Coordinates of C-alpha atoms and ligand atoms in Angstrom, one line a residue:
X17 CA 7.6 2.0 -2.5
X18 CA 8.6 -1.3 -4.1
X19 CA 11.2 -2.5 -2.2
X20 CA 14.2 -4.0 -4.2
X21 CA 17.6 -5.4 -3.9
X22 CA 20.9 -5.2 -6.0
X23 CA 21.7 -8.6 -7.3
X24 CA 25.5 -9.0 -9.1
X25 CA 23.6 -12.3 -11.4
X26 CA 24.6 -15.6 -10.7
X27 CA 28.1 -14.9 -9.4
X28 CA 26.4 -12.8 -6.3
X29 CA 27.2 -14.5 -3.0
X30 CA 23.5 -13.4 -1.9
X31 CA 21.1 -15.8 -3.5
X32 CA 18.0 -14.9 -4.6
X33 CA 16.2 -16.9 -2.4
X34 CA 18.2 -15.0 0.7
X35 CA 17.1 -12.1 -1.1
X36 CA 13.0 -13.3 -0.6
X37 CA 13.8 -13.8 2.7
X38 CA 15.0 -10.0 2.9
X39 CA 11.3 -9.5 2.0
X40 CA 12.5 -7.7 -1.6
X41 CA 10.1 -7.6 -4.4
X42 CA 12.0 -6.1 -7.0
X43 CA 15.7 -7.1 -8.4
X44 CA 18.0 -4.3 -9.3
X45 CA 20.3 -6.3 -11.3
X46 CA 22.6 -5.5 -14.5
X47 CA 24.2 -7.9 -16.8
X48 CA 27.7 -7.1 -16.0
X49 CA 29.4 -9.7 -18.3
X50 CA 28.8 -7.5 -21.1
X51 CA 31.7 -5.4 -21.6
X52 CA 30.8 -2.1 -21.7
X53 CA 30.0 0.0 -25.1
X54 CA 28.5 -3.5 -26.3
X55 CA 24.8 -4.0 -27.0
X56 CA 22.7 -6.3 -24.4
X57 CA 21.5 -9.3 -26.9
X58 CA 17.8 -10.1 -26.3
X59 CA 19.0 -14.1 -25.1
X60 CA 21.1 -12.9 -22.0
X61 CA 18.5 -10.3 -20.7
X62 CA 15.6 -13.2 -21.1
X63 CA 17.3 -15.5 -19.4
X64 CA 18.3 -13.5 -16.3
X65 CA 14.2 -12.4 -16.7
X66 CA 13.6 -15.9 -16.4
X67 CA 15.8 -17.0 -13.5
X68 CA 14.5 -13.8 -11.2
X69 CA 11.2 -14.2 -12.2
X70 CA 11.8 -18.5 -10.9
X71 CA 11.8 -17.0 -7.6
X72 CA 8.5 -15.0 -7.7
X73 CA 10.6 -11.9 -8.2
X74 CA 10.7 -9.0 -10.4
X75 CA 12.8 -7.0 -12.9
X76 CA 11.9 -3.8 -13.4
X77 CA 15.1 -1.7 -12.8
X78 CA 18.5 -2.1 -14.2
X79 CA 21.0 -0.3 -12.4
X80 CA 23.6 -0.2 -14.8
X81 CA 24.1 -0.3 -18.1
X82 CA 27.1 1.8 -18.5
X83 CA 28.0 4.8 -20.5
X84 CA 31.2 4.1 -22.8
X85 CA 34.3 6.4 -21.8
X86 CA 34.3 7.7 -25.4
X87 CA 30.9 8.6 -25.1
X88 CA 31.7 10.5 -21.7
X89 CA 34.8 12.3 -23.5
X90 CA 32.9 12.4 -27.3
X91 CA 35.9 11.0 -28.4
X92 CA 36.8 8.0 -30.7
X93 CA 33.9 5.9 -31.4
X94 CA 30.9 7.6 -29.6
X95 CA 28.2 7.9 -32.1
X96 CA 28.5 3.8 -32.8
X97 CA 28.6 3.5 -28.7
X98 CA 25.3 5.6 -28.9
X99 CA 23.7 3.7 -31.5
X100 CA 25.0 0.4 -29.4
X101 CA 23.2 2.6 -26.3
X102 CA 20.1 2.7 -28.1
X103 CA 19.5 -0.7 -29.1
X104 CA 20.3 -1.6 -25.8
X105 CA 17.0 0.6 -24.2
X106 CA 15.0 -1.3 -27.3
X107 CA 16.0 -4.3 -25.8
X108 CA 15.4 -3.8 -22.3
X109 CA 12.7 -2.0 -23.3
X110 CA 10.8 -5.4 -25.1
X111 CA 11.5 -7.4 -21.8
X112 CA 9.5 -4.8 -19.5
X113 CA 12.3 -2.9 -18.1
X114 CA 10.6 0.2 -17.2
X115 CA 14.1 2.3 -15.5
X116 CA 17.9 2.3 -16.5
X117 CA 20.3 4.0 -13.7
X118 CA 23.2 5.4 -15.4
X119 CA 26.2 7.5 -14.9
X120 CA 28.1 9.9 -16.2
X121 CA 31.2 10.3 -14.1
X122 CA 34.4 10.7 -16.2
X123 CA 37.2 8.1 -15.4
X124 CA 35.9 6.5 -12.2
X125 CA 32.7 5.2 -10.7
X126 CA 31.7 5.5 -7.1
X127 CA 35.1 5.6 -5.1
X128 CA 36.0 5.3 -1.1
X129 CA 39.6 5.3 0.5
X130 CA 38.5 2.8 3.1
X131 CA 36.2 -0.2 2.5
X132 CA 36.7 -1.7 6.0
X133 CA 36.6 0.7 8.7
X134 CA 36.1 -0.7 12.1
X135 CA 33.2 0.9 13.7
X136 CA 32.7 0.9 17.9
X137 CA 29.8 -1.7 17.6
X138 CA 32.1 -4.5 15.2
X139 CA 30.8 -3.8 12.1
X140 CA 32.6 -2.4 9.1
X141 CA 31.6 0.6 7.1
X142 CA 32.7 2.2 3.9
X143 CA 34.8 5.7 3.6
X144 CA 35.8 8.8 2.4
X145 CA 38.5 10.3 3.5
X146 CA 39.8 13.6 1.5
X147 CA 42.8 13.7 2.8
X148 CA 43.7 10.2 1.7
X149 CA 42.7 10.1 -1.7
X150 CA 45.0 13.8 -1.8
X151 CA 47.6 11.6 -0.9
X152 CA 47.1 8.8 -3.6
X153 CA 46.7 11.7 -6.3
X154 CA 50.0 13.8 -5.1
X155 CA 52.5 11.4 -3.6
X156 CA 51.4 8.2 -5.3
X157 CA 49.5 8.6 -8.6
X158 CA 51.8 11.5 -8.8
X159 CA 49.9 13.8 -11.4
X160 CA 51.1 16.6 -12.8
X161 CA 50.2 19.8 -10.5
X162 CA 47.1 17.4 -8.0
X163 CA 48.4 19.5 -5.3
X164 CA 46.6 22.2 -7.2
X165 CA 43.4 20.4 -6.2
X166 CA 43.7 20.6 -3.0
X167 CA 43.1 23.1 -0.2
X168 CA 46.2 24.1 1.6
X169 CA 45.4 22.2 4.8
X170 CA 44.6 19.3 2.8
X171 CA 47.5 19.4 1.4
X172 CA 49.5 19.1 4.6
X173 CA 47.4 16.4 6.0
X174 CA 47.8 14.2 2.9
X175 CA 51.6 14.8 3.3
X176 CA 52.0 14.0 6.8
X177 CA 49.8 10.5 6.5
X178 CA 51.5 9.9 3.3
X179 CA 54.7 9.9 5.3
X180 CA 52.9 7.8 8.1
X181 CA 52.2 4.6 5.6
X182 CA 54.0 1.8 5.5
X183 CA 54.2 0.0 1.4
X184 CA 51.5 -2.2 2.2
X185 CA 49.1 1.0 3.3
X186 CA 49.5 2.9 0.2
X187 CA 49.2 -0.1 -2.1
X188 CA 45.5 -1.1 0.1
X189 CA 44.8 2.8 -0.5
X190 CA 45.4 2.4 -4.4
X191 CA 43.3 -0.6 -4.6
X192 CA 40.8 0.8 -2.8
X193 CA 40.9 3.7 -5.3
X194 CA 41.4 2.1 -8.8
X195 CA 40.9 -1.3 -8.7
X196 CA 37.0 -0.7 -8.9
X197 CA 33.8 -1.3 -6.7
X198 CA 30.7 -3.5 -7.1
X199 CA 28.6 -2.7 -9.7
X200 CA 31.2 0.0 -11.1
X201 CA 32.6 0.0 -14.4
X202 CA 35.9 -2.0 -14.5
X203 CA 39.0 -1.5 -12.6
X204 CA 42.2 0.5 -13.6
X205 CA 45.7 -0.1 -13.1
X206 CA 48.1 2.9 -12.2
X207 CA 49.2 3.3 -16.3
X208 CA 45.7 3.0 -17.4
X209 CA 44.5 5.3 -14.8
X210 CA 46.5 8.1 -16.2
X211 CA 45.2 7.5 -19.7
X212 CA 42.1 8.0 -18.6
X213 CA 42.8 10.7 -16.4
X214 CA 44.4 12.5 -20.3
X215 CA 41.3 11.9 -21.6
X216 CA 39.1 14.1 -19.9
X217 CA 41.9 16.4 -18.5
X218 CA 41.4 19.0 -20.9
X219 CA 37.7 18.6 -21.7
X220 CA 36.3 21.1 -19.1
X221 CA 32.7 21.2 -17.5
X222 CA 30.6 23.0 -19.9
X223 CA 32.0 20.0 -22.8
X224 CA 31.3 17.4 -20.4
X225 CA 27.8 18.5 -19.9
X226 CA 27.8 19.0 -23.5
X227 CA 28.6 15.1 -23.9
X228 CA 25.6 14.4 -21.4
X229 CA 23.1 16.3 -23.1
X230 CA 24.3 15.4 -27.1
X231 CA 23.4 11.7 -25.3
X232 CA 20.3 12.1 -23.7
X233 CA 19.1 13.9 -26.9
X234 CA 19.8 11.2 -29.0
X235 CA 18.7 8.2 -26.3
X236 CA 15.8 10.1 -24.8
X237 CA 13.4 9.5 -27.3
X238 CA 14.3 5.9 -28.1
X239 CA 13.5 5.7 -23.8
X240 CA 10.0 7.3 -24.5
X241 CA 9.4 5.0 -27.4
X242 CA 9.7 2.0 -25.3
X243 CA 8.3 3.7 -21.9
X244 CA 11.7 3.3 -20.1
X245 CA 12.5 5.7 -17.5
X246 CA 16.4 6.9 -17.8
X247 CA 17.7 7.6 -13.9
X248 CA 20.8 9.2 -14.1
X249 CA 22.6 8.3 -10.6
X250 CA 24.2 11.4 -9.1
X251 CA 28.1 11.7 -8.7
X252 CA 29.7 9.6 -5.5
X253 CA 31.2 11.4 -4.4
X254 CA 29.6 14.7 -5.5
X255 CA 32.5 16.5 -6.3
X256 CA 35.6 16.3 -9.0
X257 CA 38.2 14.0 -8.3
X258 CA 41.8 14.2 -9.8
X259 CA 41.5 18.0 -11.1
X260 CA 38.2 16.3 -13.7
X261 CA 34.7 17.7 -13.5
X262 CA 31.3 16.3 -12.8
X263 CA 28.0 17.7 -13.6
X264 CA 26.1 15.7 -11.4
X265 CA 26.5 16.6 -8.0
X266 CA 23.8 19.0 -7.2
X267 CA 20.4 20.1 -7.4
X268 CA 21.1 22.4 -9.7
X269 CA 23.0 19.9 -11.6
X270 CA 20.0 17.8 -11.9
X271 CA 17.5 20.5 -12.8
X272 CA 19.5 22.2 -15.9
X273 CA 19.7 18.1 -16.7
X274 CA 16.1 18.0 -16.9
X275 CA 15.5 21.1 -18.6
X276 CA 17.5 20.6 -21.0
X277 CA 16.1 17.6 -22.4
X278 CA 12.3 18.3 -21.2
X279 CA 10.8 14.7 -20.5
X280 CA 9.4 12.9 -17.8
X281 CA 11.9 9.9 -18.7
X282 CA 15.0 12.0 -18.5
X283 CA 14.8 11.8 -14.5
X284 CA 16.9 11.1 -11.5
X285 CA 18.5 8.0 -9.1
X286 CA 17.9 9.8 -5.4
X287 CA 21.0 8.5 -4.1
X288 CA 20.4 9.9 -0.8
X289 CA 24.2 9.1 0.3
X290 CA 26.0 10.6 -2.8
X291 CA 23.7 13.8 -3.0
X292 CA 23.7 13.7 0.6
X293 CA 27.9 13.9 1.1
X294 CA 27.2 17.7 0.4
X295 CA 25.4 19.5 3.0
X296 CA 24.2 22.3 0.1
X297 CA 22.1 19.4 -0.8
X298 CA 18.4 19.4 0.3
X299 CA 17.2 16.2 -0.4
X300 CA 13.5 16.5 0.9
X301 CA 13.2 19.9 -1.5
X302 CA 15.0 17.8 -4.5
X303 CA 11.8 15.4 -3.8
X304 CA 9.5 18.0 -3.9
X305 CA 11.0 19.6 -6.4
X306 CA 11.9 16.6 -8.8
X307 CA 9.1 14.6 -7.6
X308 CA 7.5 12.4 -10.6
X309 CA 11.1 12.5 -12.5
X310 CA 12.3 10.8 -9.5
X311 CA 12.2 7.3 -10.8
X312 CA 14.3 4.9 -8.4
X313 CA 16.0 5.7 -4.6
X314 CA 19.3 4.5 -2.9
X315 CA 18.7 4.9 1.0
X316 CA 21.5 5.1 2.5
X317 CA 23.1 7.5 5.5
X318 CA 26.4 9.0 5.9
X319 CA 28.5 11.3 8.4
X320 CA 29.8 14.3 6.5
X321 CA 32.7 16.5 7.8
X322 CA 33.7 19.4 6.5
X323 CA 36.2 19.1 4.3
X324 CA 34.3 16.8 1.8
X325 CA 35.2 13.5 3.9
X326 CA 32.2 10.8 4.9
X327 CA 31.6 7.6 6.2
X328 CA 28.7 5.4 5.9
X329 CA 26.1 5.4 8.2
X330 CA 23.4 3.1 9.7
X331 CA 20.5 3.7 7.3
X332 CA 18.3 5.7 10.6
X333 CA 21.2 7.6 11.5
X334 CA 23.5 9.9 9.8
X335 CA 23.0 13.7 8.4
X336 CA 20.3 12.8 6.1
X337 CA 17.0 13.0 7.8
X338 CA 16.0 9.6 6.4
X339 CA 12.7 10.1 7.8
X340 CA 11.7 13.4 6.2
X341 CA 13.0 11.8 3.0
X342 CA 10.6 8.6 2.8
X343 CA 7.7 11.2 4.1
X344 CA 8.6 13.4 1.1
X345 CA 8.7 10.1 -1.5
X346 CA 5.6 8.7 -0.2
X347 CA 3.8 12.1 -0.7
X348 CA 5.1 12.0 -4.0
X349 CA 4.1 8.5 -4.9
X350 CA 0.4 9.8 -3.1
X351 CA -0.1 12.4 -5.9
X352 CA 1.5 10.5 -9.0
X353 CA -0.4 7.6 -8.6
X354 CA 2.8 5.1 -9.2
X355 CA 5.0 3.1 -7.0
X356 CA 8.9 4.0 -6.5
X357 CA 11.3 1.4 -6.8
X358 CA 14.0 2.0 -3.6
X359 CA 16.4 -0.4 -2.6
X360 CA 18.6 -0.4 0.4
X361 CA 21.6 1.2 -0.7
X362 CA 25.0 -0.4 0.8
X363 CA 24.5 -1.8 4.4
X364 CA 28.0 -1.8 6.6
X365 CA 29.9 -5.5 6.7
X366 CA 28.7 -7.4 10.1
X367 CA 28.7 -10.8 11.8
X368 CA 30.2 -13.7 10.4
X369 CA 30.4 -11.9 7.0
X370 CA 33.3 -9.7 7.9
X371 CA 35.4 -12.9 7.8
X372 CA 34.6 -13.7 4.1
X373 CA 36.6 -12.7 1.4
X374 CA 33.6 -12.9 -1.7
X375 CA 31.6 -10.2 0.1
X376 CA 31.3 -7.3 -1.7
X377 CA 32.3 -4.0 -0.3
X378 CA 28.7 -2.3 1.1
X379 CA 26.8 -5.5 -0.5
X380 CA 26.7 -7.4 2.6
X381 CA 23.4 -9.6 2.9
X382 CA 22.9 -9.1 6.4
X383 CA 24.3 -5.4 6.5
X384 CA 21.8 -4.8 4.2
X385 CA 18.7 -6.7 5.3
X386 CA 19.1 -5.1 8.7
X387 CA 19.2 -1.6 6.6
X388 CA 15.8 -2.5 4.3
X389 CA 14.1 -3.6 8.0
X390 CA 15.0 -0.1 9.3
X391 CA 13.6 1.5 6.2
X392 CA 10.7 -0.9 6.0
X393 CA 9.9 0.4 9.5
X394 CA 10.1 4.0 8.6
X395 CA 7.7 2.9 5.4
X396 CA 5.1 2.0 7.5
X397 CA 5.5 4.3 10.2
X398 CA 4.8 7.1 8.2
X399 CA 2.1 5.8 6.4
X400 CA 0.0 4.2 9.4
X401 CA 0.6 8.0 11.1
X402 CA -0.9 9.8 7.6
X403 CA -4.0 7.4 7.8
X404 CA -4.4 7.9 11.1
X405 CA -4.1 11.6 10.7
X406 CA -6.3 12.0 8.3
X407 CA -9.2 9.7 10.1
Ligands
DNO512 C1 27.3 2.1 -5.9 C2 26.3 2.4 -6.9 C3 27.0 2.9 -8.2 C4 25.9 3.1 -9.3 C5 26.4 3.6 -10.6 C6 25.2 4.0 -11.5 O1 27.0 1.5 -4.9 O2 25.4 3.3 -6.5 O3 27.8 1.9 -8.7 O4 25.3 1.8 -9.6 O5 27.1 4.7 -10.4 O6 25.6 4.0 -12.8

């Protein structure tokens, strides 16, 4: 596995030289000043090349370049967003990018309720509660008929800690919602929020796959033409969120993906945590299953309960059997021949970086270092037992 590391560009607290002392070979970066919808120009992509590349690093995954909202909801200007799309994978494609992570989650990217939440050994970790964001959605956001959403008991327990928060605690919870995580795409404000929401409310599943695979039609082949492996990054969570649907949140999501638009660059991001929040995911038969259109990992653990809620794990222990999963990859990497880029995915907030205000939610530096050592040790574990084993 090449191990790699999500780097925000120049504006990242963690430096790129922290990030060789991590022990990283590959940068997962994206060039995030680029407002979404508009194409990458060679300059900017050459010079952030340049500057990882300074370090003895390289770039070989971009992780993301964003999917316009109008392409999402084929509404407005998608066919010039696609063309934009295109010319961006052409790009990308002349400075050696060999995978794009995308998404196609309508309205907002990955979402939690709780970015800080104190864990017994200090550190912070990020979460999911259902019950919370039921809360924002009925009694906050207020949308037309969310309690319909919800489960009856869910209902209930959004109400009573609804009633339990103070003015400060639901406007934390809101910006913990809307106002948009690292690496996601923009932020929304309540108004804007409910625009988007309008956008999509009538659209349905089968249009929104629709969308996905009118795309991938039209940007697959421009991939293959340049040898750029498109990773479509699964759902966080994997379920729909204010009454919208999502079409990436299973196994079965990804396979009718795949077949649909048959090519080994129309492929997957294994994010082990968003797959993972569903316990009707098997992640170690997705990577036998997927396999060689598996083309980039997120390891990361989480604690499911049953109503949909998670937090984030330590990397080793959580309800994915992280171990079974890098057995399965590196079998997979053993019969393909080719080296999977993985990167640490989130790490919880620790040590004297739970007192700083520029570091990112789940981008910690050390909350992450101490997750790629864990998987680093699982790495070679596994594959000093398979030599051994077959010696
Ligand atoms: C969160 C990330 C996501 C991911 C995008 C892919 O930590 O995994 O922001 O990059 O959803 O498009």
């Amino acid at each position: 596995m090449i191990e790699s590391w999500r780097w925000f560009g120049p504006e990242d607290p963690v430096t790129l030289e922290q990030i060789v002392e991590a022990g990283a070979k590959g940068i997962v970066t994206a060039l995030d000043h680029i407002p979404t919808g508009e194409i990458w120009p060679l300059t900017d992509i050459e010079e952030r090349k340049r500057k990882i590349e300074s370090y003895g690093l390289t770039w070989k995954v971009v992780e993301s370049v964003p999917v316009h909202t109008e392409i999402k909801s084929g509404s407005g200007h998608f066919k010039h967003y696609i063309s934009n799309y295109q010319q961006t994978i052409t790009n990308l494609g002349e400075n050696g990018i060999e995978c794009i992570c995308y998404n196609f989650m309508p309205v907002l990217d990955w979402t939690r309720t709780n970015l800080k939440l104190d864990l017994p050994n200090f550190s912070q970790a990020l979460s999911f509660d259902i019950s919370e964001f039921a809360a924002y959605d009925i009694f906050i956001l207020e949308r037309a008929n969310a309690s319909e959403s919800y489960p009856q008991e869910i209902q209930e327990k959004a109400q009573l800690k609804y009633v339990n928060m103070t003015e400060v605690d639901k406007e934390k919870l809101e910006k913990n919602i809307i106002a948009g995580l690292p690496g996601g795409e923009g932020s929304h404000t309540r108004e804007s929020l409910r625009k988007a929401i309008n956008l999509f409310k009538n659209l349905g599943e089968n249009k929104l796959r629709e969308h996905l695979y009118d795309f991938l039609k039209r940007i697959i082949p421009v991939a293959e033409k340049h040898s750029i492996n498109m990773a479509i990054h699964p759902d966080d969570p994997p379920f729909g969120l204010f009454g919208l649907p999502r079409v990436v949140s299973t196994a079965d999501d990804a396979e009718k993906i795949m077949r649909e638009v048959p090519s080994l660059c129309n492929g997957l991001t294994l994010c082990a945590g968003s797959f993972g929040a569903r316990s009707d995911n098997d992640l170690i038969s997705m990577v036998e299953n997927f396999g060689e259109k598996i083309h980039f990992t997120h390891l990361r653990n989480i604690r499911r309960k049953t109503d949909g809620s998670f937090t984030e794990s330590e990397h080793l222990a959580g309800d994915n059997d992280m171990v079974g999963i890098i057995k399965a990859i590196l079998e997979v990497e053993e019969k393909s021949g080719r080296e999977m880029p993985m990167r640490p995915d989130h790490g919880h907030t620790m040590g004297e970086e739970r007192h700083r205000e520029d570091v990112r939610p789940g981008y910690s530096y050390s909350g992450r270092m101490k997750g790629l050592a864990e998987l680093r040790g699982v790495i070679h574990a596994v594959k000093t037992l398979s030599k051994t084993s077959q010696a």
